[in-house]
Each structure stands twice: as structure tokens, then as C-alpha cells.
JSON list of N, CA and C in Angstrom, two decimals:
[
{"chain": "A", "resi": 146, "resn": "UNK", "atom": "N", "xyz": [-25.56, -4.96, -26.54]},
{"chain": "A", "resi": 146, "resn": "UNK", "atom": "CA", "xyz": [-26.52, -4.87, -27.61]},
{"chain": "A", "resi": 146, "resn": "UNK", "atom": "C", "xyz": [-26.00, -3.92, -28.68]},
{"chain": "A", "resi": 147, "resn": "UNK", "atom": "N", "xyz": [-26.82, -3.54, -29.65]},
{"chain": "A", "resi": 147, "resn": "UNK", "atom": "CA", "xyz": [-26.44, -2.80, -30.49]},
{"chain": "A", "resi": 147, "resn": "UNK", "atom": "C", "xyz": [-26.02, -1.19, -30.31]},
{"chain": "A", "resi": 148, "resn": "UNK", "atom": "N", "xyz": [-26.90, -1.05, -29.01]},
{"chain": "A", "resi": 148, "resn": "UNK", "atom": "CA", "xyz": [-26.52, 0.61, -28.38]},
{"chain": "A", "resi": 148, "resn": "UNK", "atom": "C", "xyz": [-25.43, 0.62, -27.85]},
{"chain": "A", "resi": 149, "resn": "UNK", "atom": "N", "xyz": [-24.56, -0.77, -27.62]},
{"chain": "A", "resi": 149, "resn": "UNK", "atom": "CA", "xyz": [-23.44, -0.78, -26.40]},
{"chain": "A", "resi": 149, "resn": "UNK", "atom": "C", "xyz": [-24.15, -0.95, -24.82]},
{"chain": "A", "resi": 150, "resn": "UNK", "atom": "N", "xyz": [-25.26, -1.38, -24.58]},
{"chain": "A", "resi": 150, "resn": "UNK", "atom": "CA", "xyz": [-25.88, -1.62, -23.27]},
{"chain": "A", "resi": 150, "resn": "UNK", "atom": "C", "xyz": [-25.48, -2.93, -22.93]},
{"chain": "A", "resi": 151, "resn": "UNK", "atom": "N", "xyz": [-25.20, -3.20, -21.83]},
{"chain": "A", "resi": 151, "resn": "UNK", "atom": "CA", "xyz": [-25.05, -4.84, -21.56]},
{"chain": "A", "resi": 151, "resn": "UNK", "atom": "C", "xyz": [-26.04, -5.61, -21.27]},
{"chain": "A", "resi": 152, "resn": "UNK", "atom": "N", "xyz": [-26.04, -6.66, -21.35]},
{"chain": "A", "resi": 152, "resn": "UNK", "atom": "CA", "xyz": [-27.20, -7.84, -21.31]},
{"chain": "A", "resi": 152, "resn": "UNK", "atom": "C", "xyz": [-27.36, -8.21, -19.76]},
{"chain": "A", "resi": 153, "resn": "UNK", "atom": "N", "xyz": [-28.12, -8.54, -19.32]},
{"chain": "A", "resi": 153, "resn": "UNK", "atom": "CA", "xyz": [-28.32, -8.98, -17.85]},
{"chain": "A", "resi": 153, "resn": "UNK", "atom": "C", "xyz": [-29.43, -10.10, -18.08]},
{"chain": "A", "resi": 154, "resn": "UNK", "atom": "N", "xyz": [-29.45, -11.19, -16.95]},
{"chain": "A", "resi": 154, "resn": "UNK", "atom": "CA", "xyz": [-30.36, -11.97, -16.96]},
{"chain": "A", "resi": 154, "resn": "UNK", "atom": "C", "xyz": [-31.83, -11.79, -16.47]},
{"chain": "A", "resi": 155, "resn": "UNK", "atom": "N", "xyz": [-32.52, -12.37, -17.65]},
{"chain": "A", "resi": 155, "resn": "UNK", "atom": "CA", "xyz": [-34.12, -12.09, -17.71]},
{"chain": "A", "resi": 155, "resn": "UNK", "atom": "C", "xyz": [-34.68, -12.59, -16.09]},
{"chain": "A", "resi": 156, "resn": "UNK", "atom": "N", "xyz": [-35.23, -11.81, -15.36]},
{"chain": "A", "resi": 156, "resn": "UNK", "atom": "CA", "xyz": [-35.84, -12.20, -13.92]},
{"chain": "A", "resi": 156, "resn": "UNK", "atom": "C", "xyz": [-36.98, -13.64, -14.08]},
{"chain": "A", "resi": 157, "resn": "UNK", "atom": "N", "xyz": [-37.47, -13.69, -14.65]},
{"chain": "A", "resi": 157, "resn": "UNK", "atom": "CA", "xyz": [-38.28, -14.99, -14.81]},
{"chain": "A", "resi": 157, "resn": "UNK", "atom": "C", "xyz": [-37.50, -16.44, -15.68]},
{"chain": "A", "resi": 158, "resn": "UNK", "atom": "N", "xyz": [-37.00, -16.19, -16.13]},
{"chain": "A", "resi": 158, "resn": "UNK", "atom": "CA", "xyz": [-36.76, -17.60, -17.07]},
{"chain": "A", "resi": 158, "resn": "UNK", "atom": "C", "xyz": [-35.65, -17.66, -16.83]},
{"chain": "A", "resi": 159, "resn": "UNK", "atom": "N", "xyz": [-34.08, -16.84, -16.20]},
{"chain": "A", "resi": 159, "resn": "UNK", "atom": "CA", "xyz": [-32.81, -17.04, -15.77]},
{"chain": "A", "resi": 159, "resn": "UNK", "atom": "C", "xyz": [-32.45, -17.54, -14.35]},
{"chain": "A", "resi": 160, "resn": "UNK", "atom": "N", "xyz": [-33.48, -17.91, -13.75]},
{"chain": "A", "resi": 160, "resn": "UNK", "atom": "CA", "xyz": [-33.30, -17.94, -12.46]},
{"chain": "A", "resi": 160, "resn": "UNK", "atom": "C", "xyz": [-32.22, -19.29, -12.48]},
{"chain": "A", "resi": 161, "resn": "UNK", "atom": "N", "xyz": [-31.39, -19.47, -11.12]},
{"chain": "A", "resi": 161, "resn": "UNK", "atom": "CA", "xyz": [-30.71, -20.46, -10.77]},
{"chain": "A", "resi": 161, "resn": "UNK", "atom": "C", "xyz": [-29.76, -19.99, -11.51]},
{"chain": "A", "resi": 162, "resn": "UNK", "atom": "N", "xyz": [-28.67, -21.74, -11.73]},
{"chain": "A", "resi": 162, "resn": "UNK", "atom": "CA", "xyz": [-27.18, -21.30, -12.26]},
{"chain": "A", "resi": 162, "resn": "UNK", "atom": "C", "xyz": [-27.19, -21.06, -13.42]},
{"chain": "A", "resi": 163, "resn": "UNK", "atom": "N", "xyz": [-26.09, -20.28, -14.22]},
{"chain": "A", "resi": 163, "resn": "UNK", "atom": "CA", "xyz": [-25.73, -20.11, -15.58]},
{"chain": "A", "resi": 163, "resn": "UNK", "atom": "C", "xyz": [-24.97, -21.19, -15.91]},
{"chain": "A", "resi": 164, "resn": "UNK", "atom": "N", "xyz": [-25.61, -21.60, -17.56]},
{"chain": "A", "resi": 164, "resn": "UNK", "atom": "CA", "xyz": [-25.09, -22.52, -17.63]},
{"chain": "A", "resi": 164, "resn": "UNK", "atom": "C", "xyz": [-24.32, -21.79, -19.28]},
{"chain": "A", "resi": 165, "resn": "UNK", "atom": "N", "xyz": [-23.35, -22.16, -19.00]},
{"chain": "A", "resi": 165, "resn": "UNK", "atom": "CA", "xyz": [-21.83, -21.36, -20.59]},
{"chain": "A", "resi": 165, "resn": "UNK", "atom": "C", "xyz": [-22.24, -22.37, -21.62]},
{"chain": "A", "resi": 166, "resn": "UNK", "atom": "N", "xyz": [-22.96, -23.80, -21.53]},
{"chain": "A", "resi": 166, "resn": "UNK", "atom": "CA", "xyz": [-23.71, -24.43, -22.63]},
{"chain": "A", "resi": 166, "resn": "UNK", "atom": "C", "xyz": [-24.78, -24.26, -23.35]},
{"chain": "A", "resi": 167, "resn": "UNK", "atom": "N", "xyz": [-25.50, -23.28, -22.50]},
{"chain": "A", "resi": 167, "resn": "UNK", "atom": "CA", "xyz": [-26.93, -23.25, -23.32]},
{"chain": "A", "resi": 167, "resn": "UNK", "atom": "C", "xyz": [-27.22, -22.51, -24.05]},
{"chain": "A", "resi": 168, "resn": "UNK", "atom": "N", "xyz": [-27.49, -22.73, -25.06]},
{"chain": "A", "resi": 168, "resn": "UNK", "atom": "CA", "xyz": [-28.25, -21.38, -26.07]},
{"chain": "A", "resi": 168, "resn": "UNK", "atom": "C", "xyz": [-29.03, -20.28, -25.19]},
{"chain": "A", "resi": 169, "resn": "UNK", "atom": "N", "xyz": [-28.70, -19.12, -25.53]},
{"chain": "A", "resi": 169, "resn": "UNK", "atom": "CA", "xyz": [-29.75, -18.18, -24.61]},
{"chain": "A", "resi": 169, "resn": "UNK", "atom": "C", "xyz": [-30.13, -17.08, -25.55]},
{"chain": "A", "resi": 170, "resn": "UNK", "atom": "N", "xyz": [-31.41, -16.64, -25.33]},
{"chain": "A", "resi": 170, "resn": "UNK", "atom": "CA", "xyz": [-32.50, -15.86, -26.43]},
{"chain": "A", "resi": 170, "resn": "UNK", "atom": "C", "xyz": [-31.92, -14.20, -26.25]},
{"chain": "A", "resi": 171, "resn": "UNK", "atom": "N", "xyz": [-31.59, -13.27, -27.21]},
{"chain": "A", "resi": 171, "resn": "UNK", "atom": "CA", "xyz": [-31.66, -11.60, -27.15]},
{"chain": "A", "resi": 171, "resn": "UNK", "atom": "C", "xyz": [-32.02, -11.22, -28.00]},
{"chain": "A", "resi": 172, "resn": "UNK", "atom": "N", "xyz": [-32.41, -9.72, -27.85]},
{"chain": "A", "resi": 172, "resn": "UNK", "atom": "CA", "xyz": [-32.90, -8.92, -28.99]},
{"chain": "A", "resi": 172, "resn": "UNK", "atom": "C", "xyz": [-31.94, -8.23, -29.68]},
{"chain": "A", "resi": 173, "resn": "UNK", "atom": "N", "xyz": [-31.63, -7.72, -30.21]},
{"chain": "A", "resi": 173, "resn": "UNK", "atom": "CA", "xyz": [-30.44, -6.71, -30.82]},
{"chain": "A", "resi": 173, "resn": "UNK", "atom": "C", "xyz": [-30.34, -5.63, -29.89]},
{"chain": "A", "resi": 174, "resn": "UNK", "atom": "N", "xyz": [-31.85, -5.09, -29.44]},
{"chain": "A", "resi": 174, "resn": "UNK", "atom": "CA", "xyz": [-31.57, -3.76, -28.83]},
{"chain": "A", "resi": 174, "resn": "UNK", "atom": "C", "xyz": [-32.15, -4.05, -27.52]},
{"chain": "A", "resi": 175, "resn": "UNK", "atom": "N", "xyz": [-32.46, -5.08, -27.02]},
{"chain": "A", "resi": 175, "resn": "UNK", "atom": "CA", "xyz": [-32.67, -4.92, -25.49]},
{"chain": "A", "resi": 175, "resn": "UNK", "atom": "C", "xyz": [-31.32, -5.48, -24.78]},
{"chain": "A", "resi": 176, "resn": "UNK", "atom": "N", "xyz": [-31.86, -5.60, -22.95]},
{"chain": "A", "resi": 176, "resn": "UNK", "atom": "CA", "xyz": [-31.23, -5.55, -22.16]},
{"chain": "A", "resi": 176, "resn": "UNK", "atom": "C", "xyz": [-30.89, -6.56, -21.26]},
{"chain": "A", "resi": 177, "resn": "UNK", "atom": "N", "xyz": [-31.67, -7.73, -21.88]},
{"chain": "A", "resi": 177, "resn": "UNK", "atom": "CA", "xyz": [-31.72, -9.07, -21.08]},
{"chain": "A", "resi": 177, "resn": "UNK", "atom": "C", "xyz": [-31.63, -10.31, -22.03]},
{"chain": "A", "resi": 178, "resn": "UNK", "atom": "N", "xyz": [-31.00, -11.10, -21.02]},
{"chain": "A", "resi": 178, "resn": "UNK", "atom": "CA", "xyz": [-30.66, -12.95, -22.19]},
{"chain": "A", "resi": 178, "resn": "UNK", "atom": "C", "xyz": [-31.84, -13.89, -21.05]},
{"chain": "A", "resi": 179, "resn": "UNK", "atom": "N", "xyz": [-32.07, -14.52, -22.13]},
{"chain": "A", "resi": 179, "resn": "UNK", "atom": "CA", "xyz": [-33.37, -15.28, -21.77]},
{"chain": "A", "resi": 179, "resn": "UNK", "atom": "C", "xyz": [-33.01, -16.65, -21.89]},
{"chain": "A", "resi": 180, "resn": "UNK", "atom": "N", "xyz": [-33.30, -18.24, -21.29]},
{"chain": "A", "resi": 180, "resn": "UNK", "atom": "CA", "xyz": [-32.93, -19.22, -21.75]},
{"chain": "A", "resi": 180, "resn": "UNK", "atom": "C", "xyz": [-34.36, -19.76, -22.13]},
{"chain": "A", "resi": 181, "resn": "UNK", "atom": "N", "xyz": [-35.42, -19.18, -22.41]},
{"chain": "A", "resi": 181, "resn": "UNK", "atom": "CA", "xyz": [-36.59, -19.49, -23.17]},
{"chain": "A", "resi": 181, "resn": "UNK", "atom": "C", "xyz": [-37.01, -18.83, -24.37]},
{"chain": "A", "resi": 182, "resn": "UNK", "atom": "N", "xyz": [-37.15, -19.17, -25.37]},
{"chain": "A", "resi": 182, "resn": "UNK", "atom": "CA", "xyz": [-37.25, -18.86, -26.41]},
{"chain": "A", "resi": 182, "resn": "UNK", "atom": "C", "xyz": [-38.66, -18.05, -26.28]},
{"chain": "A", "resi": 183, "resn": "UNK", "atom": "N", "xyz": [-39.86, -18.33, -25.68]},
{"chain": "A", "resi": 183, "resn": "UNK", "atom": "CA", "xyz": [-40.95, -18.28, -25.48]},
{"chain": "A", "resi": 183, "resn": "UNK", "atom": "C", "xyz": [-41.47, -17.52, -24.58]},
{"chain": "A", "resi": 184, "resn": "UNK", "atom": "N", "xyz": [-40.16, -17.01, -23.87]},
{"chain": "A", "resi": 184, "resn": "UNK", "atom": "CA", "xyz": [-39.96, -16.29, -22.67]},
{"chain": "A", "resi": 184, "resn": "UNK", "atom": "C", "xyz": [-41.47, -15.18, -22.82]},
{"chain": "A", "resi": 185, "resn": "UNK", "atom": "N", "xyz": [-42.74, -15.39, -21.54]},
{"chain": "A", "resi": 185, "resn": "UNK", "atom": "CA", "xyz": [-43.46, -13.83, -22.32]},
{"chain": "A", "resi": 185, "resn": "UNK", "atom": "C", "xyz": [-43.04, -12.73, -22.11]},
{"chain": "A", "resi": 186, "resn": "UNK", "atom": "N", "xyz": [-41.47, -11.89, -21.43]},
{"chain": "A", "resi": 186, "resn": "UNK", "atom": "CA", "xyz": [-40.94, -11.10, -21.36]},
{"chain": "A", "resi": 186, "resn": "UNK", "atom": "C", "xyz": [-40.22, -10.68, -22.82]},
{"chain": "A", "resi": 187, "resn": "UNK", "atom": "N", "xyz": [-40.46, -11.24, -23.47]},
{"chain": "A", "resi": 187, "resn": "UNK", "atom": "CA", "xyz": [-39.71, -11.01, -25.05]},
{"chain": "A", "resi": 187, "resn": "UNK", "atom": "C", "xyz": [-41.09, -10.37, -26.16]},
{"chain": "A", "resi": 188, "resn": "UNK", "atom": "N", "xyz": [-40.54, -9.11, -26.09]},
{"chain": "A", "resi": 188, "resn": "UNK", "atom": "CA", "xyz": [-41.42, -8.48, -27.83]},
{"chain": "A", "resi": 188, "resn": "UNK", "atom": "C", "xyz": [-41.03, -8.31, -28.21]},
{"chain": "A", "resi": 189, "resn": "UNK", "atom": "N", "xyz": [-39.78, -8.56, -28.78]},
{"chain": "A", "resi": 189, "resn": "UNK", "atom": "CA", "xyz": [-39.16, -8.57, -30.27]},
{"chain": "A", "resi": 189, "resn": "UNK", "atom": "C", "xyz": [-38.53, -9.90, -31.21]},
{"chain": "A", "resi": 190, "resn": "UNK", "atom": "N", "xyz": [-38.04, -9.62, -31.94]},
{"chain": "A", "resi": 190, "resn": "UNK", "atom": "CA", "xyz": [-37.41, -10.69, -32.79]},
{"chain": "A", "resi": 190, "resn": "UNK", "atom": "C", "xyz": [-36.09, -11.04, -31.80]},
{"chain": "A", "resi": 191, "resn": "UNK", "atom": "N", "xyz": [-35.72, -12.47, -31.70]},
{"chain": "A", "resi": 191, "resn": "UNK", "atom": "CA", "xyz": [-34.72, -13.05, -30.84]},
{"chain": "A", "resi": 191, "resn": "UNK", "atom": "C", "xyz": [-34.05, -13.42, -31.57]},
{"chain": "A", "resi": 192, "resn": "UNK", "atom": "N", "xyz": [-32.54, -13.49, -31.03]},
{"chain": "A", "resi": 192, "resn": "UNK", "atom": "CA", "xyz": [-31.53, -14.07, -31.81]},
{"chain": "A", "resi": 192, "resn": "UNK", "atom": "C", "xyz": [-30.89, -15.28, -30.86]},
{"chain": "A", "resi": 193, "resn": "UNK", "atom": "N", "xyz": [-30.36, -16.62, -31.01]},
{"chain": "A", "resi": 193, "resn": "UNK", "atom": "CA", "xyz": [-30.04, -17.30, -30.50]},
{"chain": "A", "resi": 193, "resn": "UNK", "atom": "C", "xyz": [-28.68, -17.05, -30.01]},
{"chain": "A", "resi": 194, "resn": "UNK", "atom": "N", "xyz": [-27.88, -17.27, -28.49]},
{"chain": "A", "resi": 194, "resn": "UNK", "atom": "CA", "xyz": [-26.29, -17.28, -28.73]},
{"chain": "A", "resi": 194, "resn": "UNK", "atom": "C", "xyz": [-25.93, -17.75, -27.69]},
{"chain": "A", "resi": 195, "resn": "UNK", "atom": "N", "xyz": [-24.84, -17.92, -27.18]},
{"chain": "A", "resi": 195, "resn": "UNK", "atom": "CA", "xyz": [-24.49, -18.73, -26.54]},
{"chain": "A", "resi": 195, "resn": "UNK", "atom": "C", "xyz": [-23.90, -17.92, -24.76]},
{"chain": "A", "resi": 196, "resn": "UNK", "atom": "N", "xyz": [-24.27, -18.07, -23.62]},
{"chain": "A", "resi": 196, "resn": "UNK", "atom": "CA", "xyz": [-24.18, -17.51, -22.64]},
{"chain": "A", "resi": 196, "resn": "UNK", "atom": "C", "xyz": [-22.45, -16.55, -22.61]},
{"chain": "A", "resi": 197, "resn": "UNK", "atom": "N", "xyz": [-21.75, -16.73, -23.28]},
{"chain": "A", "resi": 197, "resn": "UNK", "atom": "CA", "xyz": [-20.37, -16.22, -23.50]},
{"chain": "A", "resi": 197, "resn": "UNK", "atom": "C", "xyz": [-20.28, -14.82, -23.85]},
{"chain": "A", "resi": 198, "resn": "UNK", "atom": "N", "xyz": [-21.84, -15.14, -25.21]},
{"chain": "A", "resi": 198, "resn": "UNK", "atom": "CA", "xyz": [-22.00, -13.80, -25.86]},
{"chain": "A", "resi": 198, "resn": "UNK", "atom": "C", "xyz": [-22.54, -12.71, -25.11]},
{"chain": "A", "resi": 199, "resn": "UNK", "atom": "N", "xyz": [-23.47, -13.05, -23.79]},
{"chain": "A", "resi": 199, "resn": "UNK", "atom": "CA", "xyz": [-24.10, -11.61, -23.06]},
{"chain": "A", "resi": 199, "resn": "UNK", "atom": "C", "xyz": [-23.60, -11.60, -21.85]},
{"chain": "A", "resi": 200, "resn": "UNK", "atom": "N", "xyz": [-22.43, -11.80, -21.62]},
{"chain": "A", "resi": 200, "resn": "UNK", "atom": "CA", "xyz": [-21.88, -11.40, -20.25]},
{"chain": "A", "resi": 200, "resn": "UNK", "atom": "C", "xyz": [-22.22, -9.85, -20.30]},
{"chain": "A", "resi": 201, "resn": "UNK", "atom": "N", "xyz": [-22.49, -9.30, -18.78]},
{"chain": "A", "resi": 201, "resn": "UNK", "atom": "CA", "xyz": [-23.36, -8.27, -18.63]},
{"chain": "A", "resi": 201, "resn": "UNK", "atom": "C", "xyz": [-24.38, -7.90, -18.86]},
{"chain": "A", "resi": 202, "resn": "UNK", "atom": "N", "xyz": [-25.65, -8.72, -19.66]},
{"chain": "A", "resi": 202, "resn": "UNK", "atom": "CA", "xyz": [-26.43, -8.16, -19.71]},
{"chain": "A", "resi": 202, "resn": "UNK", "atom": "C", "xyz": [-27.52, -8.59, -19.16]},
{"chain": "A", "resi": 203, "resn": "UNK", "atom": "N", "xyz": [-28.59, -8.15, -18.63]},
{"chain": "A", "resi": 203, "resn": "UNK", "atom": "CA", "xyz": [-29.45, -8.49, -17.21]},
{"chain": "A", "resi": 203, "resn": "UNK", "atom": "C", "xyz": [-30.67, -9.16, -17.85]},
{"chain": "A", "resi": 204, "resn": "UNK", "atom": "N", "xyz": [-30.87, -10.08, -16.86]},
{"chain": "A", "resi": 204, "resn": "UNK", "atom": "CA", "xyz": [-32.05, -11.12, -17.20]},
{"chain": "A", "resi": 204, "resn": "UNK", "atom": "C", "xyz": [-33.29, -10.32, -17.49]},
{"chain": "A", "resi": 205, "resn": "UNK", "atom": "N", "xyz": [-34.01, -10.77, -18.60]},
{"chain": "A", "resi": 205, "resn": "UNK", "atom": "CA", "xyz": [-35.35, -10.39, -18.87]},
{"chain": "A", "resi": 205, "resn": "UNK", "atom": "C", "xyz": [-36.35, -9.90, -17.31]},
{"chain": "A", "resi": 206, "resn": "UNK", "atom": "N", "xyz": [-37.06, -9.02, -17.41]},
{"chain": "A", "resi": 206, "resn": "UNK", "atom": "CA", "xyz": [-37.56, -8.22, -16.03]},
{"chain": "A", "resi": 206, "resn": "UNK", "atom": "C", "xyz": [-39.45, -9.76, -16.30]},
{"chain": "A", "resi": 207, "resn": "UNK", "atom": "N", "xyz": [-39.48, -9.72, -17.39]},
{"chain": "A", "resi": 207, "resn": "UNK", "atom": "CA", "xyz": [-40.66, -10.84, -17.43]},
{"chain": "A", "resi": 207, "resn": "UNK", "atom": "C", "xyz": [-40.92, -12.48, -17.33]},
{"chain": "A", "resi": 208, "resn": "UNK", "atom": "N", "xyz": [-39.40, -12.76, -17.75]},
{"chain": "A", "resi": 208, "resn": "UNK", "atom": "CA", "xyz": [-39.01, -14.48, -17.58]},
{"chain": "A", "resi": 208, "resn": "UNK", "atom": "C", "xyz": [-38.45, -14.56, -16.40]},
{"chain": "A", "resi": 209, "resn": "UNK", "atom": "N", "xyz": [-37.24, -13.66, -16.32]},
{"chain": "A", "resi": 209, "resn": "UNK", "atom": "CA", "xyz": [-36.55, -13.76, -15.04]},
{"chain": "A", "resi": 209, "resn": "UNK", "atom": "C", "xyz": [-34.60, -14.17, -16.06]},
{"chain": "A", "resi": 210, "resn": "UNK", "atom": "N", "xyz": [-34.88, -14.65, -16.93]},
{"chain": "A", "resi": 210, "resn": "UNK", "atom": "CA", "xyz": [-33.90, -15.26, -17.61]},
{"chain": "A", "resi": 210, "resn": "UNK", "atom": "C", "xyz": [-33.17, -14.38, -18.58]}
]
């Protein structure tokens, strides 16, 4: 992220395999990639990117993703 924290997959909406095709949802300054846009673990503004971009950073604690 923008602090230098790594991304991890969101616990609700990441569950199962990663897929390196799918668009996946972050914030600038949080700590998790989401593959729901809608995810209700997300309060901030999301940016779209591609699973390549958040290696390391941990799934949303509210989607799962």
C-alpha cells in the first residue's frame, strides 16, 4: 500500500483459489485485496488491479477476500 504494508487476502470474499486473472478491489492505505467490489469489509474508496499487483497483502478481515 501506500505505507509500504503488504496486501493479504480479504477473509470473506477471498476464500478458495487465487485466480492471477481477476480484477481484485484495494484501498491505497489498507491491508487486504478483495475480489468483490461490494465487499462489506471495504470503507474506503477502491481501486481496481490485477492479483499480480497485491502479492502479500492479506485478505479483507470482513469479505474474507
Amino acid at each position: 500500500n501506500e505505507n509500504g504494508a503488504k496486501y493479504y487476502p480479504c477473509e470473506k470474499c477471498c476464500t478458495g483459489e487465487k485466480d492471477a486473472f481477476l480484477t481484485y478491489y484495494i484501498t491505497s492505505d489498507g491491508t487486504r485485496y478483495h475480489k468483490q467490489r461490494d465487499c462489506p469489509k471495504i470503507k474506503r474508496t477502491v481501486l481496481e488491479v490485477k492479483l499480480s499487483e497485491v502479492s502479500g497483502r492479506a485478505p479483507c478481515k470482513r469479505c474474507g477476500n
